[in-house]
Short mmCIF file of N, CA and C in Angstrom, two decimals:
data_model
loop_
_atom_site.label_atom_id
_atom_site.label_comp_id
_atom_site.label_asym_id
_atom_site.label_seq_id
_atom_site.Cartn_x
_atom_site.Cartn_y
_atom_site.Cartn_z
N LEU A 659 35.48 29.59 46.25
CA LEU A 659 35.39 29.49 44.74
C LEU A 659 34.82 28.29 44.31
N LEU A 660 34.30 28.27 43.10
CA LEU A 660 33.68 27.02 42.58
C LEU A 660 34.75 26.16 41.89
N PRO A 661 34.47 24.93 42.04
CA PRO A 661 35.42 23.98 41.18
C PRO A 661 35.33 24.08 39.83
N ARG A 662 36.47 24.07 38.96
CA ARG A 662 36.49 24.31 37.54
C ARG A 662 35.97 22.98 36.87
N ALA A 663 35.28 23.08 35.89
CA ALA A 663 34.74 21.96 35.14
C ALA A 663 35.91 21.38 34.22
N PRO A 664 36.00 20.18 34.02
CA PRO A 664 37.08 19.50 33.21
C PRO A 664 36.95 20.08 31.86
N GLN A 665 38.03 20.47 31.15
CA GLN A 665 37.92 20.75 29.82
C GLN A 665 37.85 19.55 28.65
N ALA A 666 37.15 19.79 27.54
CA ALA A 666 36.96 18.85 26.70
C ALA A 666 38.21 18.41 26.03
N ALA A 667 38.40 17.41 25.73
CA ALA A 667 39.65 17.03 24.93
C ALA A 667 39.86 17.82 23.58
N GLY A 668 41.04 18.13 23.19
CA GLY A 668 41.10 18.89 22.07
C GLY A 668 41.09 20.44 22.24
N VAL A 669 40.42 20.96 23.23
CA VAL A 669 40.29 22.31 23.29
C VAL A 669 41.54 23.10 23.90
N SER A 670 42.23 22.39 24.66
CA SER A 670 43.54 23.01 25.09
C SER A 670 44.81 22.79 24.08
N GLY A 671 44.54 22.39 22.98
CA GLY A 671 45.45 22.16 21.99
C GLY A 671 46.12 20.92 21.85
N GLU A 672 45.60 19.89 22.72
CA GLU A 672 45.99 18.55 22.52
C GLU A 672 45.53 17.95 21.28
N ALA A 673 46.30 16.86 20.81
CA ALA A 673 45.89 16.29 19.38
C ALA A 673 44.62 15.29 19.82
N LEU A 674 43.70 15.44 18.92
CA LEU A 674 42.51 14.45 19.05
C LEU A 674 42.88 13.05 18.51
N PRO A 675 42.33 12.11 19.19
CA PRO A 675 42.53 10.79 18.79
C PRO A 675 42.02 10.58 17.36
N PRO A 676 42.52 9.72 16.47
CA PRO A 676 42.15 9.58 15.19
C PRO A 676 40.60 9.08 15.19
N ALA A 677 39.91 9.65 14.21
CA ALA A 677 38.45 9.19 14.00
C ALA A 677 38.28 7.87 13.55
N SER A 678 37.30 7.18 14.14
CA SER A 678 37.06 5.79 13.89
C SER A 678 36.42 5.73 12.28
N PRO A 679 36.94 4.74 11.61
CA PRO A 679 36.38 4.70 10.22
C PRO A 679 34.82 4.55 10.15
N ALA A 680 34.29 5.28 9.08
CA ALA A 680 32.95 5.12 9.06
C ALA A 680 32.34 3.73 8.67
N PRO A 681 31.33 3.37 9.24
CA PRO A 681 30.74 2.03 8.87
C PRO A 681 30.45 1.96 7.37
N PRO A 682 30.67 0.91 6.72
CA PRO A 682 30.12 0.82 5.33
C PRO A 682 28.74 1.00 5.15
N GLU A 683 28.35 1.56 4.20
CA GLU A 683 26.97 1.95 3.96
C GLU A 683 26.18 0.54 3.64
N ALA A 684 25.05 0.47 4.39
CA ALA A 684 24.26 -0.87 4.35
C ALA A 684 23.15 -0.61 3.25
N GLY A 685 23.10 0.36 2.51
CA GLY A 685 22.07 0.72 1.61
C GLY A 685 20.95 1.57 2.25
N LEU A 686 20.11 1.92 1.42
CA LEU A 686 18.97 2.96 1.98
C LEU A 686 18.07 2.06 2.82
N PRO A 687 17.36 2.78 3.63
CA PRO A 687 16.27 2.12 4.48
C PRO A 687 15.03 2.11 3.52
N PRO A 688 14.24 0.99 3.90
CA PRO A 688 13.12 0.74 2.98
C PRO A 688 12.26 2.00 3.08
N LEU A 689 11.52 2.26 1.98
CA LEU A 689 10.53 3.41 1.84
C LEU A 689 9.11 2.81 2.11
N VAL A 690 8.46 3.09 3.26
CA VAL A 690 7.22 2.60 3.58
C VAL A 690 6.10 3.67 3.24
N LEU A 691 5.23 3.13 2.24
CA LEU A 691 4.16 4.06 1.83
C LEU A 691 2.78 3.46 2.36
N HIS A 692 2.18 4.43 3.14
CA HIS A 692 0.79 4.08 3.69
C HIS A 692 -0.27 4.71 2.83
N CYS A 693 -1.35 4.10 2.92
CA CYS A 693 -2.50 4.41 2.18
C CYS A 693 -3.05 5.95 2.59
N ARG A 694 -3.35 6.64 1.57
CA ARG A 694 -3.94 8.04 1.96
C ARG A 694 -5.18 7.94 2.70
N PRO A 695 -5.48 9.01 3.54
CA PRO A 695 -6.58 8.90 4.34
C PRO A 695 -7.90 8.76 3.58
N TRP A 696 -8.21 9.44 2.69
CA TRP A 696 -9.53 9.42 1.96
C TRP A 696 -9.77 8.15 1.43
N PRO A 697 -8.94 7.58 0.58
CA PRO A 697 -9.40 6.25 0.04
C PRO A 697 -9.59 5.09 1.03
N ARG A 698 -8.72 5.33 2.13
CA ARG A 698 -8.76 4.31 3.23
C ARG A 698 -10.22 4.43 3.93
N ASN A 699 -10.50 5.71 4.45
CA ASN A 699 -11.78 5.93 5.09
C ASN A 699 -12.99 5.60 4.12
N LEU A 700 -12.92 5.95 2.85
CA LEU A 700 -13.90 5.69 1.83
C LEU A 700 -14.12 4.20 1.65
N GLY A 701 -13.15 3.45 1.67
CA GLY A 701 -13.18 2.07 1.39
C GLY A 701 -13.82 1.34 2.51
N ILE A 702 -13.41 1.66 3.79
CA ILE A 702 -14.02 1.19 4.99
C ILE A 702 -15.44 1.44 5.04
N ALA A 703 -15.66 2.76 4.84
CA ALA A 703 -17.18 3.22 5.02
C ALA A 703 -18.05 2.63 4.05
N LEU A 704 -17.60 2.36 2.73
CA LEU A 704 -18.46 1.53 1.91
C LEU A 704 -18.62 0.20 2.25
N ALA A 705 -17.57 -0.52 2.57
CA ALA A 705 -17.75 -1.88 3.14
C ALA A 705 -18.78 -1.94 4.30
N VAL A 706 -18.58 -1.07 5.35
CA VAL A 706 -19.55 -1.15 6.51
C VAL A 706 -21.14 -0.71 5.90
N CYS A 707 -21.11 0.09 5.24
CA CYS A 707 -22.53 0.60 4.74
C CYS A 707 -23.11 -0.67 3.99
N PHE A 708 -22.37 -1.19 3.07
CA PHE A 708 -22.91 -2.20 2.23
C PHE A 708 -23.35 -3.43 3.02
N LEU A 709 -22.47 -3.69 3.94
CA LEU A 709 -22.78 -4.96 4.85
C LEU A 709 -24.01 -4.72 5.76
N LEU A 710 -24.04 -3.48 6.25
CA LEU A 710 -25.08 -3.22 7.09
C LEU A 710 -26.43 -3.20 6.44
N SER A 711 -26.45 -2.40 5.21
CA SER A 711 -27.70 -2.44 4.43
C SER A 711 -28.05 -3.73 3.95
N GLY A 712 -27.12 -4.50 3.63
CA GLY A 712 -27.40 -5.93 2.95
C GLY A 712 -28.11 -6.75 4.18
N THR A 713 -27.46 -6.69 5.24
CA THR A 713 -28.09 -7.54 6.36
C THR A 713 -29.44 -6.86 6.82
N ALA A 714 -29.65 -5.61 6.70
CA ALA A 714 -30.97 -5.11 6.96
C ALA A 714 -31.90 -5.60 5.91
N VAL A 715 -31.75 -5.57 4.62
CA VAL A 715 -32.58 -6.04 3.48
C VAL A 715 -32.74 -7.54 3.55
N VAL A 716 -31.80 -8.37 4.08
CA VAL A 716 -32.14 -9.80 4.11
C VAL A 716 -33.02 -10.08 5.52
N ALA A 717 -32.78 -9.33 6.51
CA ALA A 717 -33.49 -9.65 7.77
C ALA A 717 -34.92 -8.90 7.86
N ARG A 718 -35.23 -8.02 6.82
CA ARG A 718 -36.44 -7.31 6.92
C ARG A 718 -37.60 -8.31 6.78
N PRO A 719 -37.81 -9.18 6.02
CA PRO A 719 -39.08 -10.16 5.98
C PRO A 719 -39.16 -10.72 7.30
N ALA A 720 -38.14 -11.08 8.01
CA ALA A 720 -38.31 -11.89 9.20
C ALA A 720 -38.89 -10.84 10.42
N ALA A 721 -38.46 -9.60 10.23
CA ALA A 721 -38.70 -8.69 11.34
C ALA A 721 -40.24 -8.27 11.17
N ARG A 722 -40.57 -7.99 9.87
CA ARG A 722 -42.06 -7.57 9.46
C ARG A 722 -42.69 -8.34 8.46
N PRO A 723 -43.41 -9.38 8.88
CA PRO A 723 -43.93 -10.35 7.88
C PRO A 723 -44.98 -9.52 6.94
N ASP A 724 -45.71 -8.49 7.39
CA ASP A 724 -46.56 -7.85 6.66
C ASP A 724 -45.91 -6.83 5.63
N SER A 725 -44.69 -6.70 5.50
CA SER A 725 -44.14 -5.68 4.45
C SER A 725 -44.22 -6.26 3.26
N GLY A 726 -43.97 -5.43 2.28
CA GLY A 726 -44.04 -5.87 0.87
C GLY A 726 -43.04 -6.93 0.43
N PRO A 727 -43.15 -7.66 -0.71
CA PRO A 727 -42.28 -8.72 -1.08
C PRO A 727 -40.87 -8.18 -1.49
N THR A 728 -39.93 -8.93 -0.85
CA THR A 728 -38.62 -8.62 -1.24
C THR A 728 -38.01 -9.93 -1.84
N PHE A 729 -37.16 -9.80 -2.76
CA PHE A 729 -36.54 -10.91 -3.35
C PHE A 729 -35.21 -11.09 -2.73
N PRO A 730 -34.87 -12.42 -2.42
CA PRO A 730 -33.73 -12.66 -1.65
C PRO A 730 -32.41 -12.26 -2.41
N TRP A 731 -32.47 -11.97 -3.72
CA TRP A 731 -31.28 -11.58 -4.41
C TRP A 731 -30.90 -10.21 -4.32
N GLN A 732 -31.87 -9.39 -3.87
CA GLN A 732 -31.43 -7.83 -3.59
C GLN A 732 -30.64 -7.84 -2.43
N GLY A 733 -30.96 -8.57 -1.27
CA GLY A 733 -30.15 -8.61 -0.10
C GLY A 733 -28.76 -9.12 -0.34
N ALA A 734 -28.83 -10.26 -1.06
CA ALA A 734 -27.61 -10.94 -1.38
C ALA A 734 -26.63 -10.15 -2.32
N GLY A 735 -27.25 -9.39 -3.31
CA GLY A 735 -26.35 -8.54 -4.12
C GLY A 735 -25.75 -7.37 -3.26
N ILE A 736 -26.33 -6.90 -2.46
CA ILE A 736 -25.97 -5.88 -1.46
C ILE A 736 -24.83 -6.40 -0.63
N LEU A 737 -25.00 -7.55 -0.20
CA LEU A 737 -24.03 -8.25 0.72
C LEU A 737 -22.69 -8.59 -0.29
N LEU A 738 -22.90 -9.00 -1.38
CA LEU A 738 -21.84 -9.23 -2.31
C LEU A 738 -21.03 -7.99 -2.54
N ALA A 739 -21.75 -6.90 -2.79
CA ALA A 739 -20.99 -5.76 -2.88
C ALA A 739 -20.19 -5.22 -1.56
N GLY A 740 -20.73 -5.55 -0.45
CA GLY A 740 -20.08 -5.37 0.85
C GLY A 740 -18.90 -6.14 1.01
N ALA A 741 -19.07 -7.38 0.48
CA ALA A 741 -17.88 -8.25 0.64
C ALA A 741 -16.77 -7.88 -0.39
N CYS A 742 -17.12 -7.43 -1.56
CA CYS A 742 -16.05 -6.96 -2.46
C CYS A 742 -15.50 -5.63 -1.92
N SER A 743 -16.30 -4.72 -1.36
CA SER A 743 -15.70 -3.59 -0.75
C SER A 743 -14.71 -3.79 0.47
N ALA A 744 -15.19 -4.86 1.34
CA ALA A 744 -14.37 -5.10 2.41
C ALA A 744 -13.00 -5.84 1.94
N CYS A 745 -13.18 -6.60 0.95
CA CYS A 745 -11.90 -7.24 0.34
C CYS A 745 -10.94 -6.26 -0.19
N TYR A 746 -11.45 -5.11 -0.91
CA TYR A 746 -10.78 -4.10 -1.51
C TYR A 746 -10.16 -3.27 -0.35
N ALA A 747 -10.83 -3.06 0.68
CA ALA A 747 -10.25 -2.30 1.79
C ALA A 747 -9.23 -3.14 2.52
N GLY A 748 -9.50 -4.32 2.67
CA GLY A 748 -8.43 -5.20 3.49
C GLY A 748 -7.26 -5.43 2.60
N ARG A 749 -7.31 -5.47 1.33
CA ARG A 749 -6.17 -5.83 0.42
C ARG A 749 -5.34 -4.55 0.17
N TYR A 750 -5.99 -3.33 -0.07
CA TYR A 750 -5.24 -2.26 -0.47
C TYR A 750 -5.22 -1.21 0.48
N CYS A 751 -6.48 -0.80 1.07
CA CYS A 751 -6.50 0.43 1.88
C CYS A 751 -5.92 0.27 3.27
N LEU A 752 -5.96 -1.10 3.79
CA LEU A 752 -5.32 -1.26 5.13
C LEU A 752 -3.86 -1.82 5.07
N SER A 753 -3.39 -1.89 3.83
CA SER A 753 -1.94 -2.45 3.62
C SER A 753 -1.05 -1.28 3.50
N ARG A 754 0.31 -1.76 3.27
CA ARG A 754 1.31 -0.63 3.00
C ARG A 754 2.11 -1.29 1.96
N LEU A 755 2.80 -0.24 1.14
CA LEU A 755 3.62 -0.62 0.05
C LEU A 755 4.99 -0.28 0.62
N VAL A 756 5.92 -1.19 0.44
CA VAL A 756 7.25 -1.16 1.10
C VAL A 756 8.29 -1.30 -0.21
N LEU A 757 9.10 -0.31 -0.39
CA LEU A 757 10.09 -0.24 -1.49
C LEU A 757 11.42 -0.27 -0.86
N ASP A 758 12.17 -1.11 -1.21
CA ASP A 758 13.63 -1.50 -0.90
C ASP A 758 14.56 -1.65 -2.02
N GLU A 759 15.87 -2.04 -1.62
CA GLU A 759 16.81 -2.15 -2.71
C GLU A 759 16.53 -3.51 -3.42
N ILE A 760 15.92 -4.35 -2.90
CA ILE A 760 15.63 -5.64 -3.55
C ILE A 760 14.46 -5.62 -4.45
N GLY A 761 13.36 -5.10 -3.85
CA GLY A 761 12.22 -5.12 -4.74
C GLY A 761 11.03 -4.16 -3.88
N PHE A 762 9.73 -4.64 -4.00
CA PHE A 762 8.75 -4.04 -3.33
C PHE A 762 7.80 -5.01 -2.92
N ARG A 763 7.05 -4.79 -1.69
CA ARG A 763 6.16 -5.55 -1.11
C ARG A 763 4.92 -4.86 -0.77
N LEU A 764 3.85 -5.56 -0.97
CA LEU A 764 2.53 -5.07 -0.61
C LEU A 764 2.13 -6.02 0.63
N GLU A 765 2.17 -5.29 1.82
CA GLU A 765 1.86 -5.99 3.19
C GLU A 765 0.46 -5.43 3.87
N GLY A 766 -0.30 -6.37 4.09
CA GLY A 766 -1.58 -6.09 4.77
C GLY A 766 -2.23 -7.30 5.37
N PRO A 767 -3.50 -7.00 5.76
CA PRO A 767 -4.07 -8.06 6.48
C PRO A 767 -4.47 -9.21 5.55
N LEU A 768 -4.77 -8.91 4.35
CA LEU A 768 -5.30 -9.85 3.29
C LEU A 768 -4.26 -10.18 2.14
N VAL A 769 -3.20 -9.46 2.13
CA VAL A 769 -2.23 -9.68 1.02
C VAL A 769 -0.78 -9.61 1.65
N GLU A 770 0.06 -10.47 1.11
CA GLU A 770 1.53 -10.45 1.35
C GLU A 770 2.11 -10.98 0.28
N ARG A 771 2.51 -10.05 -0.59
CA ARG A 771 3.15 -10.35 -1.90
C ARG A 771 4.31 -9.32 -2.09
N GLY A 772 5.42 -10.04 -2.45
CA GLY A 772 6.62 -9.25 -2.86
C GLY A 772 7.23 -9.53 -4.24
N VAL A 773 7.72 -8.62 -4.78
CA VAL A 773 8.28 -8.70 -6.26
C VAL A 773 9.49 -8.13 -6.30
N ARG A 774 10.50 -8.86 -6.76
CA ARG A 774 11.96 -8.21 -6.87
C ARG A 774 11.88 -7.33 -8.16
N TRP A 775 12.71 -6.34 -8.07
CA TRP A 775 12.91 -5.32 -9.30
C TRP A 775 13.18 -6.22 -10.56
N SER A 776 14.11 -7.06 -10.46
CA SER A 776 14.65 -7.88 -11.62
C SER A 776 13.64 -8.87 -12.25
N GLU A 777 12.55 -9.13 -11.34
CA GLU A 777 11.48 -10.10 -11.95
C GLU A 777 10.41 -9.45 -12.77
N VAL A 778 10.30 -8.04 -12.68
CA VAL A 778 9.26 -7.40 -13.54
C VAL A 778 9.61 -7.51 -14.97
N LEU A 779 8.70 -8.13 -15.59
CA LEU A 779 8.80 -8.20 -17.18
C LEU A 779 8.12 -7.07 -17.86
N GLU A 780 7.01 -6.69 -17.37
CA GLU A 780 6.46 -5.41 -17.96
C GLU A 780 5.51 -4.88 -17.10
N TRP A 781 5.33 -3.59 -17.23
CA TRP A 781 4.22 -2.83 -16.47
C TRP A 781 3.80 -1.62 -17.06
N LYS A 782 2.50 -1.24 -16.82
CA LYS A 782 2.01 -0.11 -17.41
C LYS A 782 1.01 0.58 -16.51
N ARG A 783 0.85 1.85 -16.60
CA ARG A 783 -0.11 2.56 -15.79
C ARG A 783 -1.42 2.55 -16.57
N LEU A 784 -2.61 2.19 -15.94
CA LEU A 784 -3.84 2.13 -16.50
C LEU A 784 -4.57 3.41 -16.06
N PRO A 785 -5.42 4.04 -16.90
CA PRO A 785 -6.32 5.05 -16.46
C PRO A 785 -7.18 4.62 -15.41
N SER A 786 -7.86 5.51 -14.65
CA SER A 786 -8.87 5.23 -13.59
C SER A 786 -10.18 4.80 -14.35
N ILE A 787 -10.35 3.60 -14.52
CA ILE A 787 -11.58 3.06 -15.18
C ILE A 787 -12.49 2.51 -13.99
N GLY A 788 -13.71 3.12 -13.75
CA GLY A 788 -14.54 2.83 -12.78
C GLY A 788 -14.16 3.07 -11.33
N GLY A 789 -13.21 3.86 -11.27
CA GLY A 789 -12.69 4.26 -9.76
C GLY A 789 -11.97 5.68 -9.80
N PRO A 790 -11.58 6.00 -8.57
CA PRO A 790 -11.08 7.36 -8.45
C PRO A 790 -9.73 7.50 -8.75
N THR A 791 -8.89 6.46 -8.85
CA THR A 791 -7.35 6.45 -8.91
C THR A 791 -6.86 5.51 -10.11
N PRO A 792 -5.87 5.83 -10.52
CA PRO A 792 -5.18 5.01 -11.64
C PRO A 792 -4.55 3.78 -11.06
N ILE A 793 -4.29 2.87 -11.81
CA ILE A 793 -3.82 1.57 -11.44
C ILE A 793 -2.58 1.24 -12.02
N VAL A 794 -1.64 0.55 -11.46
CA VAL A 794 -0.42 0.10 -12.18
C VAL A 794 -0.59 -1.39 -12.37
N LEU A 795 -0.56 -2.03 -13.53
CA LEU A 795 -0.62 -3.38 -13.84
C LEU A 795 0.98 -3.92 -14.04
N LEU A 796 1.21 -4.98 -13.27
CA LEU A 796 2.61 -5.47 -13.25
C LEU A 796 2.49 -6.99 -13.94
N VAL A 797 3.36 -7.42 -14.55
CA VAL A 797 3.59 -8.66 -15.03
C VAL A 797 5.02 -8.98 -14.52
N TYR A 798 5.00 -10.08 -13.70
CA TYR A 798 6.37 -10.44 -13.17
C TYR A 798 6.50 -12.00 -13.22
N GLY A 799 7.61 -12.39 -12.99
CA GLY A 799 8.09 -13.79 -12.80
C GLY A 799 8.06 -14.73 -13.91
N PRO A 800 8.55 -15.90 -13.82
CA PRO A 800 8.48 -16.76 -14.86
C PRO A 800 7.14 -17.17 -15.31
N ALA A 801 6.22 -17.24 -14.36
CA ALA A 801 4.78 -17.70 -14.68
C ALA A 801 4.11 -16.58 -15.20
N ARG A 802 4.60 -15.34 -15.26
CA ARG A 802 4.01 -14.11 -15.83
C ARG A 802 2.66 -13.84 -15.04
N ARG A 803 2.90 -13.77 -13.63
CA ARG A 803 1.83 -13.48 -12.82
C ARG A 803 1.46 -12.03 -12.92
N ARG A 804 0.26 -11.51 -12.65
CA ARG A 804 -0.12 -10.28 -12.72
C ARG A 804 -0.49 -9.69 -11.29
N LEU A 805 -0.13 -8.46 -11.07
CA LEU A 805 -0.46 -7.86 -9.83
C LEU A 805 -0.95 -6.40 -10.20
N PHE A 806 -2.14 -6.11 -9.54
CA PHE A 806 -2.69 -4.76 -9.67
C PHE A 806 -2.35 -3.94 -8.45
N ILE A 807 -1.88 -2.84 -8.56
CA ILE A 807 -1.58 -1.81 -7.46
C ILE A 807 -2.28 -0.49 -7.68
N PRO A 808 -3.25 -0.13 -6.97
CA PRO A 808 -3.94 1.11 -7.12
C PRO A 808 -2.90 2.20 -6.58
N LEU A 809 -2.91 3.39 -7.23
CA LEU A 809 -2.01 4.36 -6.71
C LEU A 809 -2.68 5.24 -5.70
N ILE A 810 -3.02 4.62 -4.52
CA ILE A 810 -3.74 5.33 -3.46
C ILE A 810 -2.76 5.45 -2.15
N TYR A 811 -1.52 5.21 -2.48
CA TYR A 811 -0.42 5.39 -1.40
C TYR A 811 0.18 6.75 -1.43
N GLU A 812 0.47 7.17 -0.21
CA GLU A 812 1.28 8.49 -0.20
C GLU A 812 2.55 8.28 -1.06
N GLU A 813 2.95 9.29 -1.74
CA GLU A 813 4.18 9.28 -2.53
C GLU A 813 4.23 7.99 -3.48
N SER A 814 3.02 7.58 -3.96
CA SER A 814 3.16 6.55 -4.75
C SER A 814 3.75 6.62 -6.12
N GLN A 815 4.12 7.78 -6.53
CA GLN A 815 4.94 8.10 -7.79
C GLN A 815 6.23 7.31 -7.61
N ALA A 816 6.77 7.17 -6.41
CA ALA A 816 8.07 6.40 -6.12
C ALA A 816 8.13 5.23 -6.81
N LEU A 817 6.80 4.34 -6.66
CA LEU A 817 6.85 3.18 -7.37
C LEU A 817 7.00 3.16 -8.90
N LEU A 818 6.47 4.30 -9.57
CA LEU A 818 6.49 4.37 -10.92
C LEU A 818 7.96 4.78 -11.43
N VAL A 819 8.72 5.50 -10.60
CA VAL A 819 10.02 5.94 -10.79
C VAL A 819 10.88 4.65 -10.60
N GLY A 820 10.50 3.89 -9.58
CA GLY A 820 11.43 2.74 -9.34
C GLY A 820 11.20 1.61 -10.46
N LEU A 821 9.89 1.51 -11.00
CA LEU A 821 9.60 0.53 -12.14
C LEU A 821 10.41 1.19 -13.37
N ALA A 822 10.47 2.41 -13.56
CA ALA A 822 11.15 2.96 -14.75
C ALA A 822 12.59 2.76 -14.78
N GLN A 823 13.20 2.84 -13.45
CA GLN A 823 14.68 2.57 -13.27
C GLN A 823 15.12 1.16 -13.01
N ARG A 824 14.00 0.29 -12.78
CA ARG A 824 14.34 -1.06 -12.37
C ARG A 824 15.16 -1.26 -11.24
N GLY A 825 14.71 -0.41 -10.18
CA GLY A 825 15.50 -0.48 -8.94
C GLY A 825 14.81 0.50 -7.99
N PHE A 826 15.49 0.62 -6.82
CA PHE A 826 14.93 1.54 -5.70
C PHE A 826 14.91 2.95 -6.49
N PRO A 827 13.86 3.58 -6.20
CA PRO A 827 13.86 4.95 -6.85
C PRO A 827 14.80 5.94 -6.28
N ARG A 828 15.47 6.54 -7.12
CA ARG A 828 16.55 7.54 -7.06
C ARG A 828 16.19 8.80 -7.87
N TYR A 829 16.04 9.91 -7.15
CA TYR A 829 15.46 11.08 -7.80
C TYR A 829 16.66 12.03 -8.14
#
């Protein structure tokens, strides 16, 4: 015969030990919003294309002296557009938006800025002017600092709900 497996406590009619008290709620975990794929890929691709083409325009007279005249401001303008695209990609496309009970933070390679829900003095959603997505303009703190946050993050409506409720978004 095979040996019998031990029976679990409480199955045979024995009284179970009292349940341990539930730990107090520590609040909701932070909500981490990452950039959507198409704005991230578009921002990085634009930055790389502008920087490469600007470098090619600037280096063209040195490579072929018999080529037509090029003005140095053409290459400098393209490089400037590439620098602006790289700054946008590093500031917003490669960063994440973290919402928690205290406030929200924009964390990325070029930006580290946090705002408490209670510090927000005013906010408004701006239409997409010159870009594919709308922007939220925040005015916060005693110095009335401004912060622009494009709505390119997954579930970014949570930020709008949180701003309207002056706290962590609760649906």
